[in-house]
Amino acid sequence: ISKDLFDKQSPFELYDEIRERELDVSILVNNAGQGQYGEFADTNIYRELSIIQLNISSLVVLTKLFLQDMLKKGEGKIMNLSSVSSKAPGPLNSVYHGTKAFVQSFTQAIAAEVKDKGITVTALLPGATDTDYFIKADMQRSKVVKEGKLDDAAKVAQDGYDALMRGDQMVVSGFKNKVKVA
């Protein structure tokens, strides 16, 4: 089911369509996210508001709606894609870092609320990963892209999956990232 999660109604529509199809969601992965590279004073505020909608609002809506269903069943798993960026300020990518700090705090809070209710809520914190994020964020000129030190997306996904299946509330993917957030 394809939906544009930049649109504030889309997460509700997605949930409704899944319910109409009578699909049972036992695992939810909130993976959508974007950023915008540049000094905050110079970047496009409308793009940033769209990023906040995608990175925060859509994630909150989907988490709430599917969590309510999971609580009725007494089981389920939710993984929210946070970032090592959630643990540090991010000059030239301030809105992205701020949204990921929200995702991290929100995910930890929800995990604590439901830990004894059969629900696992996990925050996955990757570092710079080899995806199209850097193209969409106009970050081709950034140091991390120029140096080519990007983590393998499949490895990051596996780390997240393993943590979710173990019931971990948080996982930092990659040794160098674990050192960064320690």
PDB file of C-alpha atoms in Angstrom:
ATOM      1  CA  ILE A   1       0.000   0.000   0.000  1.00  0.00           C
ATOM      2  CA  SER A   2       1.709   3.164  -1.148  1.00  0.00           C
ATOM      3  CA  LYS A   3       1.044   6.423   0.734  1.00  0.00           C
ATOM      4  CA  ASP A   4       2.828   9.763   0.862  1.00  0.00           C
ATOM      5  CA  LEU A   5       3.548  10.163   4.571  1.00  0.00           C
ATOM      6  CA  PHE A   6       4.436  13.821   4.041  1.00  0.00           C
ATOM      7  CA  ASP A   7       0.644  14.295   3.835  1.00  0.00           C
ATOM      8  CA  LYS A   8      -0.808  14.524   7.348  1.00  0.00           C
ATOM      9  CA  GLN A   9      -3.866  12.417   6.453  1.00  0.00           C
ATOM     10  CA  SER A  10      -1.869   9.581   4.859  1.00  0.00           C
ATOM     11  CA  PRO A  11      -0.974   7.648   8.029  1.00  0.00           C
ATOM     12  CA  PHE A  12      -4.664   7.591   8.978  1.00  0.00           C
ATOM     13  CA  GLU A  13      -5.600   6.494   5.450  1.00  0.00           C
ATOM     14  CA  LEU A  14      -2.943   3.783   5.509  1.00  0.00           C
ATOM     15  CA  TYR A  15      -4.234   2.423   8.799  1.00  0.00           C
ATOM     16  CA  ASP A  16      -7.846   2.536   7.565  1.00  0.00           C
ATOM     17  CA  GLU A  17      -6.953   0.718   4.350  1.00  0.00           C
ATOM     18  CA  ILE A  18      -5.124  -2.003   6.275  1.00  0.00           C
ATOM     19  CA  ARG A  19      -8.155  -2.408   8.543  1.00  0.00           C
ATOM     20  CA  GLU A  20     -10.536  -2.506   5.543  1.00  0.00           C
ATOM     21  CA  ARG A  21      -8.441  -5.300   4.018  1.00  0.00           C
ATOM     22  CA  GLU A  22      -8.605  -7.115   7.373  1.00  0.00           C
ATOM     23  CA  LEU A  23      -4.824  -7.408   7.530  1.00  0.00           C
ATOM     24  CA  ASP A  24      -3.364  -8.287  10.912  1.00  0.00           C
ATOM     25  CA  VAL A  25      -0.260  -6.243  11.683  1.00  0.00           C
ATOM     26  CA  SER A  26       1.823  -7.869  14.389  1.00  0.00           C
ATOM     27  CA  ILE A  27       5.070  -6.052  13.509  1.00  0.00           C
ATOM     28  CA  LEU A  28       5.253  -2.368  12.622  1.00  0.00           C
ATOM     29  CA  VAL A  29       8.487  -0.838  11.326  1.00  0.00           C
ATOM     30  CA  ASN A  30       8.461   2.962  11.131  1.00  0.00           C
ATOM     31  CA  ASN A  31      11.368   3.524   8.766  1.00  0.00           C
ATOM     32  CA  ALA A  32      10.436   6.646   6.771  1.00  0.00           C
ATOM     33  CA  GLY A  33      12.678   9.646   7.337  1.00  0.00           C
ATOM     34  CA  GLN A  34      14.351  12.512   5.551  1.00  0.00           C
ATOM     35  CA  GLY A  35      16.559  15.490   6.285  1.00  0.00           C
ATOM     36  CA  GLN A  36      17.786  18.692   4.683  1.00  0.00           C
ATOM     37  CA  TYR A  37      21.436  19.710   4.540  1.00  0.00           C
ATOM     38  CA  GLY A  38      22.529  23.284   5.113  1.00  0.00           C
ATOM     39  CA  GLU A  39      22.605  26.028   7.693  1.00  0.00           C
ATOM     40  CA  PHE A  40      19.238  26.317   9.397  1.00  0.00           C
ATOM     41  CA  ALA A  41      18.949  30.050   8.651  1.00  0.00           C
ATOM     42  CA  ASP A  42      19.255  29.316   4.926  1.00  0.00           C
ATOM     43  CA  THR A  43      17.212  26.138   4.457  1.00  0.00           C
ATOM     44  CA  ASN A  44      13.604  25.958   3.278  1.00  0.00           C
ATOM     45  CA  ILE A  45      11.180  26.117   6.225  1.00  0.00           C
ATOM     46  CA  TYR A  46       8.381  24.449   4.242  1.00  0.00           C
ATOM     47  CA  ARG A  47      10.642  21.499   3.446  1.00  0.00           C
ATOM     48  CA  GLU A  48      11.555  21.309   7.137  1.00  0.00           C
ATOM     49  CA  LEU A  49       7.913  21.318   8.196  1.00  0.00           C
ATOM     50  CA  SER A  50       7.323  18.463   5.759  1.00  0.00           C
ATOM     51  CA  ILE A  51      10.287  16.593   7.270  1.00  0.00           C
ATOM     52  CA  ILE A  52       8.805  17.073  10.754  1.00  0.00           C
ATOM     53  CA  GLN A  53       5.493  15.701   9.441  1.00  0.00           C
ATOM     54  CA  LEU A  54       7.238  12.646   7.988  1.00  0.00           C
ATOM     55  CA  ASN A  55       9.798  11.954  10.718  1.00  0.00           C
ATOM     56  CA  ILE A  56       7.584  12.697  13.731  1.00  0.00           C
ATOM     57  CA  SER A  57       3.865  13.114  13.074  1.00  0.00           C
ATOM     58  CA  SER A  58       3.394  10.144  10.747  1.00  0.00           C
ATOM     59  CA  LEU A  59       5.441   7.944  13.076  1.00  0.00           C
ATOM     60  CA  VAL A  60       3.350   8.996  16.094  1.00  0.00           C
ATOM     61  CA  VAL A  61       0.050   8.350  14.300  1.00  0.00           C
ATOM     62  CA  LEU A  62       1.075   4.926  13.008  1.00  0.00           C
ATOM     63  CA  THR A  63       2.569   3.940  16.359  1.00  0.00           C
ATOM     64  CA  LYS A  64      -0.580   4.925  18.245  1.00  0.00           C
ATOM     65  CA  LEU A  65      -3.076   3.282  15.912  1.00  0.00           C
ATOM     66  CA  PHE A  66      -1.234  -0.015  15.564  1.00  0.00           C
ATOM     67  CA  LEU A  67      -0.232  -0.056  19.242  1.00  0.00           C
ATOM     68  CA  GLN A  68      -3.897   0.175  20.245  1.00  0.00           C
ATOM     69  CA  ASP A  69      -4.621  -2.918  18.137  1.00  0.00           C
ATOM     70  CA  MET A  70      -1.604  -4.744  19.545  1.00  0.00           C
ATOM     71  CA  LEU A  71      -2.684  -3.982  23.105  1.00  0.00           C
ATOM     72  CA  LYS A  72      -6.112  -5.497  22.409  1.00  0.00           C
ATOM     73  CA  LYS A  73      -4.368  -8.689  21.191  1.00  0.00           C
ATOM     74  CA  GLY A  74      -1.832  -8.629  24.024  1.00  0.00           C
ATOM     75  CA  GLU A  75       1.118  -8.939  21.643  1.00  0.00           C
ATOM     76  CA  GLY A  76       3.044  -7.112  18.953  1.00  0.00           C
ATOM     77  CA  LYS A  77       6.316  -5.487  18.012  1.00  0.00           C
ATOM     78  CA  ILE A  78       7.150  -1.959  16.904  1.00  0.00           C
ATOM     79  CA  MET A  79      10.504  -0.748  15.650  1.00  0.00           C
ATOM     80  CA  ASN A  80      11.076   2.960  15.199  1.00  0.00           C
ATOM     81  CA  LEU A  81      14.076   4.082  13.218  1.00  0.00           C
ATOM     82  CA  SER A  82      15.946   6.522  15.385  1.00  0.00           C
ATOM     83  CA  SER A  83      19.592   7.357  14.694  1.00  0.00           C
ATOM     84  CA  VAL A  84      22.892   7.985  16.397  1.00  0.00           C
ATOM     85  CA  SER A  85      22.002  11.530  15.298  1.00  0.00           C
ATOM     86  CA  SER A  86      19.437  11.511  18.118  1.00  0.00           C
ATOM     87  CA  LYS A  87      22.277  11.625  20.624  1.00  0.00           C
ATOM     88  CA  ALA A  88      24.091  14.734  19.359  1.00  0.00           C
ATOM     89  CA  PRO A  89      23.402  18.153  17.901  1.00  0.00           C
ATOM     90  CA  GLY A  90      23.644  18.231  14.122  1.00  0.00           C
ATOM     91  CA  PRO A  91      24.945  21.403  12.596  1.00  0.00           C
ATOM     92  CA  LEU A  92      23.967  21.553   8.899  1.00  0.00           C
ATOM     93  CA  ASN A  93      21.256  18.952   9.546  1.00  0.00           C
ATOM     94  CA  SER A  94      19.547  20.410  12.618  1.00  0.00           C
ATOM     95  CA  VAL A  95      15.924  19.514  11.884  1.00  0.00           C
ATOM     96  CA  TYR A  96      16.803  15.887  11.112  1.00  0.00           C
ATOM     97  CA  HIS A  97      18.817  15.546  14.336  1.00  0.00           C
ATOM     98  CA  GLY A  98      15.999  17.190  16.290  1.00  0.00           C
ATOM     99  CA  THR A  99      13.370  14.864  14.845  1.00  0.00           C
ATOM    100  CA  LYS A 100      15.486  11.813  15.604  1.00  0.00           C
ATOM    101  CA  ALA A 101      15.954  13.022  19.198  1.00  0.00           C
ATOM    102  CA  PHE A 102      12.158  13.113  19.418  1.00  0.00           C
ATOM    103  CA  VAL A 103      11.855   9.613  17.934  1.00  0.00           C
ATOM    104  CA  GLN A 104      14.401   8.285  20.424  1.00  0.00           C
ATOM    105  CA  SER A 105      12.751   9.829  23.481  1.00  0.00           C
ATOM    106  CA  PHE A 106       9.240   8.918  22.293  1.00  0.00           C
ATOM    107  CA  THR A 107      10.210   5.319  21.564  1.00  0.00           C
ATOM    108  CA  GLN A 108      11.864   4.833  24.953  1.00  0.00           C
ATOM    109  CA  ALA A 109       8.791   6.289  26.687  1.00  0.00           C
ATOM    110  CA  ILE A 110       6.347   4.031  24.825  1.00  0.00           C
ATOM    111  CA  ALA A 111       8.593   1.001  25.428  1.00  0.00           C
ATOM    112  CA  ALA A 112       8.454   1.695  29.173  1.00  0.00           C
ATOM    113  CA  GLU A 113       4.666   2.081  29.099  1.00  0.00           C
ATOM    114  CA  VAL A 114       4.042  -1.275  27.414  1.00  0.00           C
ATOM    115  CA  LYS A 115       6.945  -3.429  28.606  1.00  0.00           C
ATOM    116  CA  ASP A 116       4.686  -5.641  30.740  1.00  0.00           C
ATOM    117  CA  LYS A 117       1.833  -5.818  28.218  1.00  0.00           C
ATOM    118  CA  GLY A 118       3.260  -8.234  25.636  1.00  0.00           C
ATOM    119  CA  ILE A 119       4.472  -5.482  23.320  1.00  0.00           C
ATOM    120  CA  THR A 120       8.082  -4.843  22.327  1.00  0.00           C
ATOM    121  CA  VAL A 121       9.021  -1.342  21.198  1.00  0.00           C
ATOM    122  CA  THR A 122      12.559  -1.008  19.868  1.00  0.00           C
ATOM    123  CA  ALA A 123      14.570   2.010  18.750  1.00  0.00           C
ATOM    124  CA  LEU A 124      17.123   1.270  16.035  1.00  0.00           C
ATOM    125  CA  LEU A 125      20.026   3.708  15.987  1.00  0.00           C
ATOM    126  CA  PRO A 126      22.128   3.386  12.848  1.00  0.00           C
ATOM    127  CA  GLY A 127      24.830   5.770  11.802  1.00  0.00           C
ATOM    128  CA  ALA A 128      25.373   7.001   8.265  1.00  0.00           C
ATOM    129  CA  THR A 129      23.972   4.199   6.105  1.00  0.00           C
ATOM    130  CA  ASP A 130      24.244   3.567   2.382  1.00  0.00           C
ATOM    131  CA  THR A 131      20.725   4.602   1.282  1.00  0.00           C
ATOM    132  CA  ASP A 132      19.262   7.356  -0.880  1.00  0.00           C
ATOM    133  CA  TYR A 133      18.888   9.542   2.242  1.00  0.00           C
ATOM    134  CA  PHE A 134      21.969  11.572   1.320  1.00  0.00           C
ATOM    135  CA  ILE A 135      20.656  12.332  -2.161  1.00  0.00           C
ATOM    136  CA  LYS A 136      17.232  13.410  -0.880  1.00  0.00           C
ATOM    137  CA  ALA A 137      18.857  15.528   1.853  1.00  0.00           C
ATOM    138  CA  ASP A 138      21.196  17.161  -0.708  1.00  0.00           C
ATOM    139  CA  MET A 139      24.197  15.896   1.263  1.00  0.00           C
ATOM    140  CA  GLN A 140      26.459  14.728  -1.559  1.00  0.00           C
ATOM    141  CA  ARG A 141      29.003  17.386  -0.511  1.00  0.00           C
ATOM    142  CA  SER A 142      29.018  16.346   3.161  1.00  0.00           C
ATOM    143  CA  LYS A 143      32.138  14.850   4.723  1.00  0.00           C
ATOM    144  CA  VAL A 144      30.553  11.456   5.465  1.00  0.00           C
ATOM    145  CA  VAL A 145      29.501  10.980   1.828  1.00  0.00           C
ATOM    146  CA  LYS A 146      32.778  12.253   0.386  1.00  0.00           C
ATOM    147  CA  GLU A 147      34.769   9.857   2.579  1.00  0.00           C
ATOM    148  CA  GLY A 148      32.404   6.987   1.705  1.00  0.00           C
ATOM    149  CA  LYS A 149      32.214   5.609   5.241  1.00  0.00           C
ATOM    150  CA  LEU A 150      28.626   4.430   5.025  1.00  0.00           C
ATOM    151  CA  ASP A 151      27.250   1.365   6.775  1.00  0.00           C
ATOM    152  CA  ASP A 152      25.644  -1.475   4.824  1.00  0.00           C
ATOM    153  CA  ALA A 153      21.841  -1.123   4.875  1.00  0.00           C
ATOM    154  CA  ALA A 154      21.286  -4.899   5.043  1.00  0.00           C
ATOM    155  CA  LYS A 155      23.534  -5.161   8.122  1.00  0.00           C
ATOM    156  CA  VAL A 156      21.709  -2.294   9.822  1.00  0.00           C
ATOM    157  CA  ALA A 157      18.344  -3.910   9.063  1.00  0.00           C
ATOM    158  CA  GLN A 158      19.557  -7.242  10.435  1.00  0.00           C
ATOM    159  CA  ASP A 159      20.750  -5.589  13.654  1.00  0.00           C
ATOM    160  CA  GLY A 160      17.323  -3.972  14.059  1.00  0.00           C
ATOM    161  CA  TYR A 161      15.458  -7.185  13.318  1.00  0.00           C
ATOM    162  CA  ASP A 162      17.571  -9.201  15.751  1.00  0.00           C
ATOM    163  CA  ALA A 163      17.055  -6.637  18.525  1.00  0.00           C
ATOM    164  CA  LEU A 164      13.300  -6.494  17.906  1.00  0.00           C
ATOM    165  CA  MET A 165      13.012 -10.286  18.026  1.00  0.00           C
ATOM    166  CA  ARG A 166      15.053 -10.379  21.277  1.00  0.00           C
ATOM    167  CA  GLY A 167      12.765  -7.773  22.824  1.00  0.00           C
ATOM    168  CA  ASP A 168      15.470  -5.120  23.204  1.00  0.00           C
ATOM    169  CA  GLN A 169      14.280  -1.562  23.723  1.00  0.00           C
ATOM    170  CA  MET A 170      17.227  -0.059  21.859  1.00  0.00           C
ATOM    171  CA  VAL A 171      20.033  -1.142  19.559  1.00  0.00           C
ATOM    172  CA  VAL A 172      22.916   0.841  18.121  1.00  0.00           C
ATOM    173  CA  SER A 173      24.017  -0.671  14.825  1.00  0.00           C
ATOM    174  CA  GLY A 174      27.749  -0.920  14.198  1.00  0.00           C
ATOM    175  CA  PHE A 175      30.786  -0.810  16.451  1.00  0.00           C
ATOM    176  CA  LYS A 176      31.871   2.724  15.512  1.00  0.00           C
ATOM    177  CA  ASN A 177      28.350   3.965  16.244  1.00  0.00           C
ATOM    178  CA  LYS A 178      28.300   2.233  19.632  1.00  0.00           C
ATOM    179  CA  VAL A 179      31.498   4.088  20.501  1.00  0.00           C
ATOM    180  CA  LYS A 180      29.921   7.411  19.402  1.00  0.00           C
ATOM    181  CA  VAL A 181      26.883   7.093  21.674  1.00  0.00           C
ATOM    182  CA  ALA A 182      28.584   5.442  24.666  1.00  0.00           C
TER     183      ALA A 182
END
